[in-house]
Amino acid sequence: MLVTGVAVGFALEIGFSDLDVKRLGIAATLHDIGKAHIPLLILDKPDRLDPGEEEIMRSHPVIGYELLKDIEDITPEILDGVRHHHEYLDGSGYPDALTAPEISDLVRLLTISDIFAALIESRPYRPAMPRQNAYKILCGMEAKLERPLVKAFRNVALVV
Ligand SMILES: [Fe+2]
Ligand SMILES: [Fe+2]
């Protein structure tokens, strides 16, 4: 999966320990596993989701968390990544509306990697975006993402 490669590249760029690189890689691979329980009609819908569909879509981090939480090899760091990869530093994310102090570094890297990977892949409702443009979007999400991290991500985003 693209997001796993991006996230691992980012973790190496930042100088994460081997253990943390591994945790992030697993979290990135599993982060959207809850989407397995979202109807395909919603996942593959070619136009904008209505509010009801949006709410169902937004349940995927908690579904993923519930699916994985009793599995022995799944560590708290991985669960944190699965549950919180749509949280933002300014508290505008979901499902728990966490704010900056509650959002770990692993989650911060995962969120940036996930947004970027989603933008540079084509989706049913839009074509793939050039890396340069996708990186610009990250730079514009100032209150939501950690600025120095987005800056460090430049090497991952544009030099591949
Ligand atoms: Fe997600
Ligand atoms: Fe994702």
Coordinates of C-alpha atoms and ligand atoms in Angstrom, one line a residue:
M1 CA 0.0 0.0 0.0
L2 CA 1.2 3.4 -0.9
V3 CA 0.6 4.9 2.5
T4 CA 2.8 2.4 4.2
G5 CA 5.7 3.2 2.0
V6 CA 5.2 6.9 2.4
A7 CA 4.8 6.6 6.2
V8 CA 7.9 4.4 6.6
G9 CA 9.9 6.8 4.4
F10 CA 8.8 9.7 6.6
A11 CA 9.7 7.9 9.8
L12 CA 13.2 7.2 8.5
E13 CA 13.5 10.8 7.3
I14 CA 12.6 12.0 10.8
G15 CA 15.0 9.6 12.5
F16 CA 12.5 7.4 14.3
S17 CA 13.9 4.4 16.1
D18 CA 13.7 1.0 14.4
L19 CA 10.9 0.1 16.8
D20 CA 8.9 3.2 16.0
V21 CA 9.4 2.8 12.3
K22 CA 8.0 -0.7 12.6
R23 CA 5.1 0.4 14.6
L24 CA 4.2 3.2 12.2
G25 CA 4.5 0.8 9.3
I26 CA 2.1 -1.6 10.9
A27 CA -0.3 1.2 11.8
A28 CA -0.2 2.6 8.3
T29 CA -1.0 -0.8 6.8
L30 CA -3.9 -1.4 9.2
H31 CA -5.2 2.2 9.6
D32 CA -8.2 1.9 7.3
I33 CA -9.1 -1.7 8.1
G34 CA -12.4 -0.4 9.5
K35 CA -13.4 0.5 6.0
A36 CA -14.0 -3.2 5.4
H37 CA -17.3 -2.7 7.3
I38 CA -18.3 0.4 5.3
P39 CA -20.8 -0.4 2.5
L40 CA -19.1 -0.2 -1.0
L41 CA -21.9 2.1 -2.1
I42 CA -20.4 4.7 0.2
L43 CA -16.7 3.8 -0.3
D44 CA -17.0 3.9 -4.1
K45 CA -19.6 6.7 -4.4
P46 CA -18.5 8.9 -7.3
D47 CA -19.9 12.1 -5.9
R48 CA -20.0 13.8 -2.5
L49 CA -21.3 11.9 0.5
D50 CA -24.5 13.1 2.0
P51 CA -24.4 13.8 5.8
G52 CA -25.7 10.4 6.7
E53 CA -23.2 8.6 4.5
E54 CA -20.5 10.9 5.8
E55 CA -21.3 9.8 9.4
I56 CA -21.1 6.2 8.4
M57 CA -17.7 6.8 6.7
R58 CA -16.4 8.6 9.7
S59 CA -17.0 5.5 11.9
H60 CA -14.2 3.6 10.2
P61 CA -11.4 4.5 12.7
V62 CA -13.5 3.3 15.7
I63 CA -14.6 0.1 13.7
G64 CA -10.9 -0.5 13.0
Y65 CA -10.0 0.0 16.6
E66 CA -12.7 -2.4 17.8
L67 CA -11.6 -5.0 15.3
L68 CA -8.0 -4.9 16.5
K69 CA -8.1 -4.0 20.2
D70 CA -8.2 -7.6 21.5
I71 CA -5.5 -9.0 19.3
E72 CA -2.4 -9.7 21.3
D73 CA 0.3 -8.5 18.9
I74 CA -1.5 -5.2 18.3
T75 CA 0.3 -2.7 20.6
P76 CA -1.3 0.5 22.1
E77 CA 0.7 2.6 19.6
I78 CA -0.7 0.8 16.6
L79 CA -4.3 1.0 18.1
D80 CA -3.7 4.8 18.6
G81 CA -2.8 5.2 15.0
V82 CA -5.8 3.2 13.7
R83 CA -8.2 5.1 15.9
H84 CA -6.7 8.6 15.6
H85 CA -5.4 9.0 12.0
H86 CA -8.2 11.5 11.2
E87 CA -7.5 13.7 14.3
Y88 CA -6.1 17.3 13.8
L89 CA -4.0 19.4 16.2
D90 CA -6.7 22.1 16.3
G91 CA -9.4 19.6 17.6
S92 CA -11.4 19.6 14.3
G93 CA -10.8 15.9 13.5
Y94 CA -12.6 12.7 14.5
P95 CA -13.6 10.4 16.2
D96 CA -12.4 11.9 19.5
A97 CA -11.8 15.5 18.6
L98 CA -8.3 15.2 20.2
T99 CA -6.1 18.3 20.4
A100 CA -2.4 18.7 20.0
P101 CA -1.2 17.5 23.4
E102 CA -3.2 14.3 23.0
I103 CA -1.9 13.5 19.5
S104 CA 1.3 11.4 19.5
D105 CA 4.2 11.8 17.0
L106 CA 3.3 8.5 15.4
V107 CA -0.2 9.6 14.8
R108 CA 1.0 13.0 13.4
L109 CA 3.2 11.2 10.9
L110 CA 0.5 8.8 10.0
T111 CA -2.0 11.6 9.4
I112 CA 0.3 13.5 7.1
S113 CA 1.3 10.4 5.2
D114 CA -2.4 9.3 4.8
I115 CA -3.6 12.6 3.5
F116 CA -0.7 12.8 1.0
A117 CA -1.1 9.2 -0.2
A118 CA -4.8 9.7 -0.7
L119 CA -4.3 12.8 -2.8
I120 CA -1.7 11.3 -5.1
E121 CA -3.8 8.2 -5.7
S122 CA -6.8 8.4 -8.0
R123 CA -10.2 8.0 -6.4
P124 CA -13.7 7.2 -7.8
Y125 CA -14.6 10.9 -7.5
R126 CA -11.3 12.5 -8.7
P127 CA -8.1 11.8 -10.6
A128 CA -4.7 11.4 -9.0
M129 CA -3.0 14.7 -8.0
P130 CA 0.6 15.6 -8.8
R131 CA 2.9 15.3 -5.8
Q132 CA 3.7 19.0 -5.9
N133 CA 0.1 20.0 -5.6
A134 CA -0.6 17.4 -2.8
Y135 CA 2.3 18.8 -0.8
K136 CA 0.9 22.3 -1.2
I137 CA -2.4 21.2 0.3
L138 CA -0.5 19.8 3.3
C139 CA 1.3 23.2 3.7
G140 CA -2.1 24.9 3.7
M141 CA -3.4 22.9 6.6
E142 CA -1.6 25.0 9.1
A143 CA -3.7 24.7 12.2
K144 CA -4.3 21.0 11.7
L145 CA -0.9 19.6 11.0
E146 CA 2.4 20.2 12.8
R147 CA 4.3 22.7 10.7
P148 CA 7.9 21.4 11.3
L149 CA 6.7 17.9 10.4
V150 CA 5.1 19.1 7.2
K151 CA 8.4 20.9 6.4
A152 CA 10.4 17.7 7.0
F153 CA 7.9 15.8 4.9
R154 CA 8.9 17.8 1.9
N155 CA 11.9 15.4 1.3
V156 CA 9.5 12.5 1.3
A157 CA 6.8 14.1 -0.8
L158 CA 8.9 15.6 -3.6
V159 CA 12.1 13.6 -3.7
V160 CA 11.0 10.1 -4.9
Ligands
FE1 FE -9.0 6.7 7.4
FE2 FE -6.5 6.3 4.8

